[in-house]
């Protein structure tokens, strides 16, 4: 009986000391929070583009975005989805590495007003060629 009580007491002491010994580590991040990004530098807050501008952006050798922190980033890796409005359909084109895949470019060329191109899990390069995680980018086609 004494052995079981001693064992229970030692286990409780161990858990209480380990719980109180843990300290919550708080870190302050000096990295600016990027809330949104868009393709067109002149309309960085808007999420709409004409079909011609969207095609030009997607077909470029380097895919660049302008973000809420005022900086331009070159996209390195991103997932691509095209959302067609009529009939409702979501097409996934996998991973884009430093540009859009050919099948995604062909689908973008056939989009109608109201359709959307969505880039997810976006990683870009800043001006120092350091990788930075960017928020998802959704661009609706206007005309």
mmCIF file of N, CA and C in Angstrom, residues 27-86:
data_model
loop_
_atom_site.group_PDB
_atom_site.id
_atom_site.type_symbol
_atom_site.label_atom_id
_atom_site.label_comp_id
_atom_site.label_asym_id
_atom_site.label_seq_id
_atom_site.Cartn_x
_atom_site.Cartn_y
_atom_site.Cartn_z
ATOM 1 N N UNK A 27 7.844 35.233 -29.430
ATOM 2 C CA UNK A 27 8.786 35.837 -30.357
ATOM 3 C C UNK A 27 8.073 36.938 -31.119
ATOM 4 N N UNK A 28 8.780 37.987 -31.340
ATOM 5 C CA UNK A 28 8.227 39.064 -32.144
ATOM 6 C C UNK A 28 8.830 38.963 -33.529
ATOM 7 N N UNK A 29 7.976 38.947 -34.497
ATOM 8 C CA UNK A 29 8.414 38.809 -35.874
ATOM 9 C C UNK A 29 8.592 40.188 -36.507
ATOM 10 N N UNK A 30 9.757 40.394 -37.096
ATOM 11 C CA UNK A 30 10.023 41.657 -37.775
ATOM 12 C C UNK A 30 9.672 41.569 -39.256
ATOM 13 N N UNK A 31 9.213 40.401 -39.677
ATOM 14 C CA UNK A 31 8.815 40.221 -41.067
ATOM 15 C C UNK A 31 7.450 40.883 -41.252
ATOM 16 N N UNK A 32 7.308 41.767 -42.241
ATOM 17 C CA UNK A 32 6.009 42.427 -42.427
ATOM 18 C C UNK A 32 4.944 41.428 -42.850
ATOM 19 N N UNK A 33 3.743 41.636 -42.342
ATOM 20 C CA UNK A 33 2.630 40.765 -42.689
ATOM 21 C C UNK A 33 2.071 41.192 -44.043
ATOM 22 N N UNK A 34 2.055 40.280 -44.986
ATOM 23 C CA UNK A 34 1.527 40.552 -46.313
ATOM 24 C C UNK A 34 0.090 40.062 -46.331
ATOM 25 N N UNK A 35 -0.848 40.982 -46.544
ATOM 26 C CA UNK A 35 -2.263 40.638 -46.481
ATOM 27 C C UNK A 35 -2.819 40.218 -47.831
ATOM 28 N N UNK A 36 -2.341 40.817 -48.913
ATOM 29 C CA UNK A 36 -2.838 40.442 -50.233
ATOM 30 C C UNK A 36 -1.791 40.763 -51.291
ATOM 31 N N UNK A 37 -1.910 40.091 -52.413
ATOM 32 C CA UNK A 37 -1.058 40.326 -53.579
ATOM 33 C C UNK A 37 -1.934 40.273 -54.816
ATOM 34 N N UNK A 38 -1.467 40.935 -55.886
ATOM 35 C CA UNK A 38 -2.182 40.881 -57.151
ATOM 36 C C UNK A 38 -1.180 41.024 -58.282
ATOM 37 N N UNK A 39 -1.606 40.674 -59.463
ATOM 38 C CA UNK A 39 -0.721 40.657 -60.612
ATOM 39 C C UNK A 39 -0.389 42.038 -61.126
ATOM 40 N N UNK A 40 -1.381 42.908 -61.232
ATOM 41 C CA UNK A 40 -1.165 44.223 -61.837
ATOM 42 C C UNK A 40 -0.635 45.198 -60.803
ATOM 43 N N UNK A 41 0.477 45.831 -61.102
ATOM 44 C CA UNK A 41 1.087 46.766 -60.163
ATOM 45 C C UNK A 41 0.208 47.992 -59.931
ATOM 46 N N UNK A 42 -0.515 48.431 -60.947
ATOM 47 C CA UNK A 42 -1.330 49.631 -60.797
ATOM 48 C C UNK A 42 -2.644 49.367 -60.067
ATOM 49 N N UNK A 43 -3.080 48.115 -60.012
ATOM 50 C CA UNK A 43 -4.314 47.773 -59.308
ATOM 51 C C UNK A 43 -4.035 46.691 -58.263
ATOM 52 N N UNK A 44 -3.062 46.938 -57.396
ATOM 53 C CA UNK A 44 -2.643 45.918 -56.433
ATOM 54 C C UNK A 44 -3.747 45.547 -55.450
ATOM 55 N N UNK A 45 -4.684 46.453 -55.163
ATOM 56 C CA UNK A 45 -5.749 46.142 -54.217
ATOM 57 C C UNK A 45 -6.933 45.458 -54.892
ATOM 58 N N UNK A 46 -7.048 45.552 -56.193
ATOM 59 C CA UNK A 46 -8.169 44.938 -56.901
ATOM 60 C C UNK A 46 -7.844 43.478 -57.201
ATOM 61 N N UNK A 47 -8.872 42.702 -57.366
ATOM 62 C CA UNK A 47 -8.656 41.303 -57.722
ATOM 63 C C UNK A 47 -9.297 40.978 -59.062
ATOM 64 N N UNK A 48 -9.375 41.973 -59.945
ATOM 65 C CA UNK A 48 -9.963 41.770 -61.265
ATOM 66 C C UNK A 48 -8.994 42.227 -62.342
ATOM 67 N N UNK A 49 -8.998 41.499 -63.463
ATOM 68 C CA UNK A 49 -8.171 41.842 -64.619
ATOM 69 C C UNK A 49 -8.934 41.501 -65.885
ATOM 70 N N UNK A 50 -8.588 42.203 -66.944
ATOM 71 C CA UNK A 50 -9.163 41.839 -68.238
ATOM 72 C C UNK A 50 -8.500 40.553 -68.709
ATOM 73 N N UNK A 51 -9.164 39.852 -69.605
ATOM 74 C CA UNK A 51 -8.632 38.588 -70.100
ATOM 75 C C UNK A 51 -7.292 38.798 -70.797
ATOM 76 N N UNK A 52 -7.168 39.875 -71.582
ATOM 77 C CA UNK A 52 -5.913 40.149 -72.292
ATOM 78 C C UNK A 52 -4.770 40.399 -71.303
ATOM 79 N N UNK A 53 -5.031 41.171 -70.251
ATOM 80 C CA UNK A 53 -3.993 41.451 -69.253
ATOM 81 C C UNK A 53 -3.615 40.186 -68.482
ATOM 82 N N UNK A 54 -4.601 39.354 -68.177
ATOM 83 C CA UNK A 54 -4.344 38.106 -67.477
ATOM 84 C C UNK A 54 -3.503 37.159 -68.333
ATOM 85 N N UNK A 55 -3.801 37.073 -69.611
ATOM 86 C CA UNK A 55 -3.020 36.229 -70.515
ATOM 87 C C UNK A 55 -1.591 36.733 -70.630
ATOM 88 N N UNK A 56 -1.436 38.038 -70.759
ATOM 89 C CA UNK A 56 -0.097 38.618 -70.864
ATOM 90 C C UNK A 56 0.713 38.322 -69.602
ATOM 91 N N UNK A 57 0.067 38.460 -68.436
ATOM 92 C CA UNK A 57 0.742 38.193 -67.163
ATOM 93 C C UNK A 57 1.125 36.715 -67.036
ATOM 94 N N UNK A 58 0.204 35.820 -67.388
ATOM 95 C CA UNK A 58 0.451 34.383 -67.248
ATOM 96 C C UNK A 58 1.477 33.874 -68.258
ATOM 97 N N UNK A 59 1.561 34.499 -69.430
ATOM 98 C CA UNK A 59 2.484 34.040 -70.467
ATOM 99 C C UNK A 59 3.877 34.640 -70.341
ATOM 100 N N UNK A 60 4.080 35.548 -69.399
ATOM 101 C CA UNK A 60 5.383 36.185 -69.239
ATOM 102 C C UNK A 60 6.448 35.193 -68.792
ATOM 103 N N UNK A 61 7.707 35.547 -69.090
ATOM 104 C CA UNK A 61 8.817 34.683 -68.685
ATOM 105 C C UNK A 61 8.945 34.637 -67.168
ATOM 106 N N UNK A 62 8.704 35.779 -66.521
ATOM 107 C CA UNK A 62 8.725 35.853 -65.066
ATOM 108 C C UNK A 62 7.352 36.311 -64.604
ATOM 109 N N UNK A 63 6.788 35.605 -63.642
ATOM 110 C CA UNK A 63 5.480 35.955 -63.112
ATOM 111 C C UNK A 63 5.711 36.791 -61.854
ATOM 112 N N UNK A 64 5.364 38.066 -61.925
ATOM 113 C CA UNK A 64 5.570 38.984 -60.812
ATOM 114 C C UNK A 64 4.243 39.423 -60.220
ATOM 115 N N UNK A 65 4.262 39.720 -58.911
ATOM 116 C CA UNK A 65 3.088 40.240 -58.226
ATOM 117 C C UNK A 65 3.493 41.450 -57.393
ATOM 118 N N UNK A 66 2.513 42.302 -57.143
ATOM 119 C CA UNK A 66 2.685 43.456 -56.256
ATOM 120 C C UNK A 66 1.857 43.169 -55.022
ATOM 121 N N UNK A 67 2.455 43.349 -53.830
ATOM 122 C CA UNK A 67 1.773 42.975 -52.586
ATOM 123 C C UNK A 67 1.482 44.199 -51.721
ATOM 124 N N UNK A 68 0.725 43.962 -50.652
ATOM 125 C CA UNK A 68 0.262 45.034 -49.779
ATOM 126 C C UNK A 68 1.399 45.751 -49.052
ATOM 127 N N UNK A 69 2.571 45.139 -48.971
ATOM 128 C CA UNK A 69 3.700 45.799 -48.325
ATOM 129 C C UNK A 69 4.433 46.748 -49.264
ATOM 130 N N UNK A 70 3.927 46.880 -50.506
ATOM 131 C CA UNK A 70 4.504 47.796 -51.476
ATOM 132 C C UNK A 70 5.646 47.221 -52.291
ATOM 133 N N UNK A 71 5.976 45.976 -52.087
ATOM 134 C CA UNK A 71 7.092 45.351 -52.796
ATOM 135 C C UNK A 71 6.590 44.443 -53.908
ATOM 136 N N UNK A 72 7.456 44.227 -54.891
ATOM 137 C CA UNK A 72 7.189 43.284 -55.968
ATOM 138 C C UNK A 72 7.901 41.978 -55.649
ATOM 139 N N UNK A 73 7.236 40.882 -55.969
ATOM 140 C CA UNK A 73 7.810 39.560 -55.755
ATOM 141 C C UNK A 73 7.683 38.749 -57.033
ATOM 142 N N UNK A 74 8.694 37.935 -57.294
ATOM 143 C CA UNK A 74 8.647 37.024 -58.434
ATOM 144 C C UNK A 74 8.181 35.670 -57.909
ATOM 145 N N UNK A 75 7.137 35.131 -58.525
ATOM 146 C CA UNK A 75 6.593 33.851 -58.068
ATOM 147 C C UNK A 75 7.528 32.715 -58.442
ATOM 148 N N UNK A 76 7.740 31.839 -57.481
ATOM 149 C CA UNK A 76 8.624 30.694 -57.704
ATOM 150 C C UNK A 76 7.830 29.394 -57.772
ATOM 151 N N UNK A 77 6.942 29.195 -56.805
ATOM 152 C CA UNK A 77 6.192 27.937 -56.731
ATOM 153 C C UNK A 77 4.782 28.255 -56.257
ATOM 154 N N UNK A 78 3.794 27.690 -56.937
ATOM 155 C CA UNK A 78 2.405 27.958 -56.574
ATOM 156 C C UNK A 78 1.495 26.901 -57.181
ATOM 157 N N UNK A 79 0.403 26.627 -56.469
ATOM 158 C CA UNK A 79 -0.632 25.739 -56.982
ATOM 159 C C UNK A 79 -1.612 26.542 -57.820
ATOM 160 N N UNK A 80 -2.120 25.960 -58.892
ATOM 161 C CA UNK A 80 -2.980 26.680 -59.827
ATOM 162 C C UNK A 80 -4.346 26.002 -59.915
ATOM 163 N N UNK A 81 -5.394 26.806 -59.707
ATOM 164 C CA UNK A 81 -6.761 26.343 -59.917
ATOM 165 C C UNK A 81 -7.477 27.381 -60.765
ATOM 166 N N UNK A 82 -8.272 26.898 -61.697
ATOM 167 C CA UNK A 82 -9.118 27.771 -62.506
ATOM 168 C C UNK A 82 -10.562 27.407 -62.175
ATOM 169 N N UNK A 83 -11.330 28.420 -61.809
ATOM 170 C CA UNK A 83 -12.731 28.214 -61.445
ATOM 171 C C UNK A 83 -13.594 28.790 -62.560
ATOM 172 N N UNK A 84 -14.254 27.902 -63.295
ATOM 173 C CA UNK A 84 -15.117 28.304 -64.402
ATOM 174 C C UNK A 84 -16.518 28.487 -63.845
ATOM 175 N N UNK A 85 -17.133 29.606 -64.193
ATOM 176 C CA UNK A 85 -18.435 29.959 -63.621
ATOM 177 C C UNK A 85 -19.597 29.196 -64.247
ATOM 178 N N UNK A 86 -19.578 29.064 -65.581
ATOM 179 C CA UNK A 86 -20.719 28.455 -66.254
ATOM 180 C C UNK A 86 -20.248 27.426 -67.262
#
